[in-house]
């Protein structure tokens, strides 16, 4: 992990990221949601945007109970920096194993990049404001014929 933050801010952000990982892997939806701001946004790997905490919870209920119910998620190459005072950007690579289709077909291991915007208040309480998740795995071959 690389951080350009003060140590105390790094620790606050690391705690949020660890909770994200632990609760994702446990499929603990209530615990997963605890660090999201009410007006947070989450763009998932297929480009679906959930606006607000309630929508993010619905989005992840499906993932945790259907397509990711047996999956494991890990992050590496974590990099964090403060964009402006109190607003931290985190970027990380991820690996997802044992995900499946909605019909239960096991998918190959997948990988991608995830980016967070995390707000830190004066007391260093951290809240996830924005997540963009991209999947590098190609489910099909590139079709150059679609390009003009």
JSON list of C-alpha atoms in Angstrom, two decimals:
[
{"chain": "A", "resi": 1, "resn": "UNK", "atom": "CA", "xyz": [0.00, 0.00, 0.00]},
{"chain": "A", "resi": 2, "resn": "UNK", "atom": "CA", "xyz": [1.17, 3.49, -0.80]},
{"chain": "A", "resi": 3, "resn": "UNK", "atom": "CA", "xyz": [-0.28, 6.55, 0.90]},
{"chain": "A", "resi": 4, "resn": "UNK", "atom": "CA", "xyz": [0.43, 10.22, 0.50]},
{"chain": "A", "resi": 5, "resn": "UNK", "atom": "CA", "xyz": [-1.69, 10.96, 3.59]},
{"chain": "A", "resi": 6, "resn": "UNK", "atom": "CA", "xyz": [-0.66, 11.78, 7.13]},
{"chain": "A", "resi": 7, "resn": "UNK", "atom": "CA", "xyz": [-0.41, 8.56, 9.16]},
{"chain": "A", "resi": 8, "resn": "UNK", "atom": "CA", "xyz": [-3.56, 9.28, 11.20]},
{"chain": "A", "resi": 9, "resn": "UNK", "atom": "CA", "xyz": [-5.60, 9.84, 8.01]},
{"chain": "A", "resi": 10, "resn": "UNK", "atom": "CA", "xyz": [-4.10, 6.74, 6.40]},
{"chain": "A", "resi": 11, "resn": "UNK", "atom": "CA", "xyz": [-5.24, 4.65, 9.38]},
{"chain": "A", "resi": 12, "resn": "UNK", "atom": "CA", "xyz": [-8.79, 6.06, 9.18]},
{"chain": "A", "resi": 13, "resn": "UNK", "atom": "CA", "xyz": [-9.05, 5.22, 5.48]},
{"chain": "A", "resi": 14, "resn": "UNK", "atom": "CA", "xyz": [-7.45, 1.79, 5.96]},
{"chain": "A", "resi": 15, "resn": "UNK", "atom": "CA", "xyz": [-10.13, 0.97, 8.54]},
{"chain": "A", "resi": 16, "resn": "UNK", "atom": "CA", "xyz": [-12.89, 1.76, 6.02]},
{"chain": "A", "resi": 17, "resn": "UNK", "atom": "CA", "xyz": [-11.19, -0.33, 3.33]},
{"chain": "A", "resi": 18, "resn": "UNK", "atom": "CA", "xyz": [-10.71, -3.25, 5.73]},
{"chain": "A", "resi": 19, "resn": "UNK", "atom": "CA", "xyz": [-14.39, -3.11, 6.71]},
{"chain": "A", "resi": 20, "resn": "UNK", "atom": "CA", "xyz": [-15.33, -3.02, 3.00]},
{"chain": "A", "resi": 21, "resn": "UNK", "atom": "CA", "xyz": [-13.26, -6.18, 2.35]},
{"chain": "A", "resi": 22, "resn": "UNK", "atom": "CA", "xyz": [-14.25, -8.07, 5.50]},
{"chain": "A", "resi": 23, "resn": "UNK", "atom": "CA", "xyz": [-17.97, -7.44, 5.15]},
{"chain": "A", "resi": 24, "resn": "UNK", "atom": "CA", "xyz": [-17.93, -8.06, 1.37]},
{"chain": "A", "resi": 25, "resn": "UNK", "atom": "CA", "xyz": [-16.28, -11.44, 1.89]},
{"chain": "A", "resi": 26, "resn": "UNK", "atom": "CA", "xyz": [-18.65, -12.30, 4.77]},
{"chain": "A", "resi": 27, "resn": "UNK", "atom": "CA", "xyz": [-21.63, -11.11, 2.67]},
{"chain": "A", "resi": 28, "resn": "UNK", "atom": "CA", "xyz": [-22.60, -8.99, 5.69]},
{"chain": "A", "resi": 29, "resn": "UNK", "atom": "CA", "xyz": [-24.76, -6.39, 3.97]},
{"chain": "A", "resi": 30, "resn": "UNK", "atom": "CA", "xyz": [-25.49, -4.31, 7.08]},
{"chain": "A", "resi": 31, "resn": "UNK", "atom": "CA", "xyz": [-21.80, -4.13, 7.98]},
{"chain": "A", "resi": 32, "resn": "UNK", "atom": "CA", "xyz": [-20.89, -3.40, 4.35]},
{"chain": "A", "resi": 33, "resn": "UNK", "atom": "CA", "xyz": [-23.25, -0.42, 4.25]},
{"chain": "A", "resi": 34, "resn": "UNK", "atom": "CA", "xyz": [-22.12, 1.21, 7.51]},
{"chain": "A", "resi": 35, "resn": "UNK", "atom": "CA", "xyz": [-19.40, 3.40, 5.96]},
{"chain": "A", "resi": 36, "resn": "UNK", "atom": "CA", "xyz": [-21.42, 4.68, 2.99]},
{"chain": "A", "resi": 37, "resn": "UNK", "atom": "CA", "xyz": [-22.76, 8.25, 3.07]},
{"chain": "A", "resi": 38, "resn": "UNK", "atom": "CA", "xyz": [-26.52, 8.61, 2.55]},
{"chain": "A", "resi": 39, "resn": "UNK", "atom": "CA", "xyz": [-25.95, 10.21, -0.87]},
{"chain": "A", "resi": 40, "resn": "UNK", "atom": "CA", "xyz": [-23.09, 7.91, -1.95]},
{"chain": "A", "resi": 41, "resn": "UNK", "atom": "CA", "xyz": [-22.86, 6.57, -5.49]},
{"chain": "A", "resi": 42, "resn": "UNK", "atom": "CA", "xyz": [-21.60, 3.16, -6.62]},
{"chain": "A", "resi": 43, "resn": "UNK", "atom": "CA", "xyz": [-20.88, 2.20, -10.22]},
{"chain": "A", "resi": 44, "resn": "UNK", "atom": "CA", "xyz": [-20.51, -1.58, -10.47]},
{"chain": "A", "resi": 45, "resn": "UNK", "atom": "CA", "xyz": [-18.47, -3.62, -12.95]},
{"chain": "A", "resi": 46, "resn": "UNK", "atom": "CA", "xyz": [-21.23, -3.69, -15.55]},
{"chain": "A", "resi": 47, "resn": "UNK", "atom": "CA", "xyz": [-21.77, 0.08, -15.39]},
{"chain": "A", "resi": 48, "resn": "UNK", "atom": "CA", "xyz": [-24.92, 0.11, -13.27]},
{"chain": "A", "resi": 49, "resn": "UNK", "atom": "CA", "xyz": [-24.98, 3.23, -11.10]},
{"chain": "A", "resi": 50, "resn": "UNK", "atom": "CA", "xyz": [-26.63, 3.05, -7.69]},
{"chain": "A", "resi": 51, "resn": "UNK", "atom": "CA", "xyz": [-27.50, 6.51, -6.39]},
{"chain": "A", "resi": 52, "resn": "UNK", "atom": "CA", "xyz": [-27.84, 6.71, -2.62]},
{"chain": "A", "resi": 53, "resn": "UNK", "atom": "CA", "xyz": [-27.28, 4.31, 0.23]},
{"chain": "A", "resi": 54, "resn": "UNK", "atom": "CA", "xyz": [-30.60, 2.50, -0.24]},
{"chain": "A", "resi": 55, "resn": "UNK", "atom": "CA", "xyz": [-29.86, 1.80, -3.93]},
{"chain": "A", "resi": 56, "resn": "UNK", "atom": "CA", "xyz": [-26.32, 0.62, -3.11]},
{"chain": "A", "resi": 57, "resn": "UNK", "atom": "CA", "xyz": [-27.78, -1.78, -0.57]},
{"chain": "A", "resi": 58, "resn": "UNK", "atom": "CA", "xyz": [-30.23, -3.20, -3.16]},
{"chain": "A", "resi": 59, "resn": "UNK", "atom": "CA", "xyz": [-27.42, -3.48, -5.71]},
{"chain": "A", "resi": 60, "resn": "UNK", "atom": "CA", "xyz": [-25.25, -5.46, -3.31]},
{"chain": "A", "resi": 61, "resn": "UNK", "atom": "CA", "xyz": [-28.09, -7.61, -1.96]},
{"chain": "A", "resi": 62, "resn": "UNK", "atom": "CA", "xyz": [-28.32, -9.18, -5.42]},
{"chain": "A", "resi": 63, "resn": "UNK", "atom": "CA", "xyz": [-24.56, -9.61, -5.65]},
{"chain": "A", "resi": 64, "resn": "UNK", "atom": "CA", "xyz": [-24.21, -11.08, -2.15]},
{"chain": "A", "resi": 65, "resn": "UNK", "atom": "CA", "xyz": [-27.12, -13.53, -2.54]},
{"chain": "A", "resi": 66, "resn": "UNK", "atom": "CA", "xyz": [-26.77, -14.53, -6.19]},
{"chain": "A", "resi": 67, "resn": "UNK", "atom": "CA", "xyz": [-23.71, -13.87, -8.37]},
{"chain": "A", "resi": 68, "resn": "UNK", "atom": "CA", "xyz": [-21.12, -13.33, -5.61]},
{"chain": "A", "resi": 69, "resn": "UNK", "atom": "CA", "xyz": [-22.57, -15.55, -2.88]},
{"chain": "A", "resi": 70, "resn": "UNK", "atom": "CA", "xyz": [-19.57, -17.93, -3.01]},
{"chain": "A", "resi": 71, "resn": "UNK", "atom": "CA", "xyz": [-17.01, -15.43, -4.26]},
{"chain": "A", "resi": 72, "resn": "UNK", "atom": "CA", "xyz": [-13.96, -13.96, -2.55]},
{"chain": "A", "resi": 73, "resn": "UNK", "atom": "CA", "xyz": [-12.67, -10.44, -3.15]},
{"chain": "A", "resi": 74, "resn": "UNK", "atom": "CA", "xyz": [-9.23, -9.02, -2.46]},
{"chain": "A", "resi": 75, "resn": "UNK", "atom": "CA", "xyz": [-7.50, -5.74, -3.17]},
{"chain": "A", "resi": 76, "resn": "UNK", "atom": "CA", "xyz": [-3.84, -5.04, -3.91]},
{"chain": "A", "resi": 77, "resn": "UNK", "atom": "CA", "xyz": [-1.68, -2.14, -5.09]},
{"chain": "A", "resi": 78, "resn": "UNK", "atom": "CA", "xyz": [-3.68, 0.23, -2.91]},
{"chain": "A", "resi": 79, "resn": "UNK", "atom": "CA", "xyz": [-2.82, 3.88, -3.42]},
{"chain": "A", "resi": 80, "resn": "UNK", "atom": "CA", "xyz": [-4.37, 6.77, -1.51]},
{"chain": "A", "resi": 81, "resn": "UNK", "atom": "CA", "xyz": [-3.99, 10.52, -1.75]},
{"chain": "A", "resi": 82, "resn": "UNK", "atom": "CA", "xyz": [-5.87, 13.56, -0.57]},
{"chain": "A", "resi": 83, "resn": "UNK", "atom": "CA", "xyz": [-7.46, 15.39, -3.49]},
{"chain": "A", "resi": 84, "resn": "UNK", "atom": "CA", "xyz": [-8.39, 18.37, -1.33]},
{"chain": "A", "resi": 85, "resn": "UNK", "atom": "CA", "xyz": [-8.45, 18.69, 2.43]},
{"chain": "A", "resi": 86, "resn": "UNK", "atom": "CA", "xyz": [-10.77, 16.00, 3.78]},
{"chain": "A", "resi": 87, "resn": "UNK", "atom": "CA", "xyz": [-11.38, 14.25, 0.44]},
{"chain": "A", "resi": 88, "resn": "UNK", "atom": "CA", "xyz": [-9.33, 11.12, -0.24]},
{"chain": "A", "resi": 89, "resn": "UNK", "atom": "CA", "xyz": [-9.06, 9.16, -3.46]},
{"chain": "A", "resi": 90, "resn": "UNK", "atom": "CA", "xyz": [-8.19, 5.48, -3.18]},
{"chain": "A", "resi": 91, "resn": "UNK", "atom": "CA", "xyz": [-7.32, 3.32, -6.16]},
{"chain": "A", "resi": 92, "resn": "UNK", "atom": "CA", "xyz": [-6.67, -0.42, -6.00]},
{"chain": "A", "resi": 93, "resn": "UNK", "atom": "CA", "xyz": [-6.47, -3.50, -8.16]},
{"chain": "A", "resi": 94, "resn": "UNK", "atom": "CA", "xyz": [-8.83, -6.30, -7.26]},
{"chain": "A", "resi": 95, "resn": "UNK", "atom": "CA", "xyz": [-9.20, -10.03, -7.77]},
{"chain": "A", "resi": 96, "resn": "UNK", "atom": "CA", "xyz": [-12.53, -11.84, -7.59]},
{"chain": "A", "resi": 97, "resn": "UNK", "atom": "CA", "xyz": [-12.66, -15.64, -7.49]},
{"chain": "A", "resi": 98, "resn": "UNK", "atom": "CA", "xyz": [-15.63, -18.04, -7.53]},
{"chain": "A", "resi": 99, "resn": "UNK", "atom": "CA", "xyz": [-18.22, -15.60, -8.85]},
{"chain": "A", "resi": 100, "resn": "UNK", "atom": "CA", "xyz": [-21.02, -17.10, -10.90]},
{"chain": "A", "resi": 101, "resn": "UNK", "atom": "CA", "xyz": [-23.73, -16.26, -13.38]},
{"chain": "A", "resi": 102, "resn": "UNK", "atom": "CA", "xyz": [-27.30, -15.76, -12.11]},
{"chain": "A", "resi": 103, "resn": "UNK", "atom": "CA", "xyz": [-27.98, -19.37, -13.17]},
{"chain": "A", "resi": 104, "resn": "UNK", "atom": "CA", "xyz": [-25.08, -20.68, -11.07]},
{"chain": "A", "resi": 105, "resn": "UNK", "atom": "CA", "xyz": [-22.41, -21.25, -13.73]},
{"chain": "A", "resi": 106, "resn": "UNK", "atom": "CA", "xyz": [-18.95, -20.68, -12.26]},
{"chain": "A", "resi": 107, "resn": "UNK", "atom": "CA", "xyz": [-17.06, -17.82, -13.91]},
{"chain": "A", "resi": 108, "resn": "UNK", "atom": "CA", "xyz": [-13.29, -17.61, -14.40]},
{"chain": "A", "resi": 109, "resn": "UNK", "atom": "CA", "xyz": [-11.32, -15.49, -11.95]},
{"chain": "A", "resi": 110, "resn": "UNK", "atom": "CA", "xyz": [-11.82, -11.80, -12.69]},
{"chain": "A", "resi": 111, "resn": "UNK", "atom": "CA", "xyz": [-9.75, -8.72, -11.99]},
{"chain": "A", "resi": 112, "resn": "UNK", "atom": "CA", "xyz": [-10.03, -4.99, -12.32]},
{"chain": "A", "resi": 113, "resn": "UNK", "atom": "CA", "xyz": [-9.60, -1.66, -10.65]},
{"chain": "A", "resi": 114, "resn": "UNK", "atom": "CA", "xyz": [-11.73, 0.01, -7.99]},
{"chain": "A", "resi": 115, "resn": "UNK", "atom": "CA", "xyz": [-11.63, 3.66, -7.01]},
{"chain": "A", "resi": 116, "resn": "UNK", "atom": "CA", "xyz": [-13.14, 5.23, -3.91]},
{"chain": "A", "resi": 117, "resn": "UNK", "atom": "CA", "xyz": [-13.72, 8.82, -2.89]},
{"chain": "A", "resi": 118, "resn": "UNK", "atom": "CA", "xyz": [-13.74, 8.89, 0.91]},
{"chain": "A", "resi": 119, "resn": "UNK", "atom": "CA", "xyz": [-14.60, 11.99, 2.93]},
{"chain": "A", "resi": 120, "resn": "UNK", "atom": "CA", "xyz": [-12.86, 12.58, 6.27]},
{"chain": "A", "resi": 121, "resn": "UNK", "atom": "CA", "xyz": [-14.47, 15.00, 8.72]},
{"chain": "A", "resi": 122, "resn": "UNK", "atom": "CA", "xyz": [-12.61, 17.02, 11.37]},
{"chain": "A", "resi": 123, "resn": "UNK", "atom": "CA", "xyz": [-12.78, 14.05, 13.77]},
{"chain": "A", "resi": 124, "resn": "UNK", "atom": "CA", "xyz": [-11.43, 11.72, 11.04]},
{"chain": "A", "resi": 125, "resn": "UNK", "atom": "CA", "xyz": [-14.73, 9.90, 10.66]},
{"chain": "A", "resi": 126, "resn": "UNK", "atom": "CA", "xyz": [-14.55, 8.45, 7.17]},
{"chain": "A", "resi": 127, "resn": "UNK", "atom": "CA", "xyz": [-17.48, 7.98, 4.81]},
{"chain": "A", "resi": 128, "resn": "UNK", "atom": "CA", "xyz": [-17.49, 6.44, 1.35]},
{"chain": "A", "resi": 129, "resn": "UNK", "atom": "CA", "xyz": [-18.96, 8.99, -1.05]},
{"chain": "A", "resi": 130, "resn": "UNK", "atom": "CA", "xyz": [-18.24, 7.40, -4.43]},
{"chain": "A", "resi": 131, "resn": "UNK", "atom": "CA", "xyz": [-17.08, 4.05, -5.81]},
{"chain": "A", "resi": 132, "resn": "UNK", "atom": "CA", "xyz": [-16.24, 3.21, -9.43]},
{"chain": "A", "resi": 133, "resn": "UNK", "atom": "CA", "xyz": [-15.51, -0.43, -10.12]},
{"chain": "A", "resi": 134, "resn": "UNK", "atom": "CA", "xyz": [-14.16, -1.66, -13.47]},
{"chain": "A", "resi": 135, "resn": "UNK", "atom": "CA", "xyz": [-13.61, -5.24, -14.61]},
{"chain": "A", "resi": 136, "resn": "UNK", "atom": "CA", "xyz": [-10.57, -5.92, -16.82]},
{"chain": "A", "resi": 137, "resn": "UNK", "atom": "CA", "xyz": [-11.79, -9.40, -17.67]},
{"chain": "A", "resi": 138, "resn": "UNK", "atom": "CA", "xyz": [-13.35, -9.64, -21.10]},
{"chain": "A", "resi": 139, "resn": "UNK", "atom": "CA", "xyz": [-16.41, -11.90, -21.17]},
{"chain": "A", "resi": 140, "resn": "UNK", "atom": "CA", "xyz": [-16.16, -11.97, -24.99]},
{"chain": "A", "resi": 141, "resn": "UNK", "atom": "CA", "xyz": [-13.66, -11.11, -27.69]},
{"chain": "A", "resi": 142, "resn": "UNK", "atom": "CA", "xyz": [-13.31, -7.54, -28.86]},
{"chain": "A", "resi": 143, "resn": "UNK", "atom": "CA", "xyz": [-15.30, -6.91, -32.04]},
{"chain": "A", "resi": 144, "resn": "UNK", "atom": "CA", "xyz": [-13.36, -4.39, -34.11]},
{"chain": "A", "resi": 145, "resn": "UNK", "atom": "CA", "xyz": [-16.12, -4.50, -36.71]},
{"chain": "A", "resi": 146, "resn": "UNK", "atom": "CA", "xyz": [-18.19, -2.31, -34.34]},
{"chain": "A", "resi": 147, "resn": "UNK", "atom": "CA", "xyz": [-15.68, 0.49, -34.67]},
{"chain": "A", "resi": 148, "resn": "UNK", "atom": "CA", "xyz": [-16.28, 3.07, -37.40]}
]
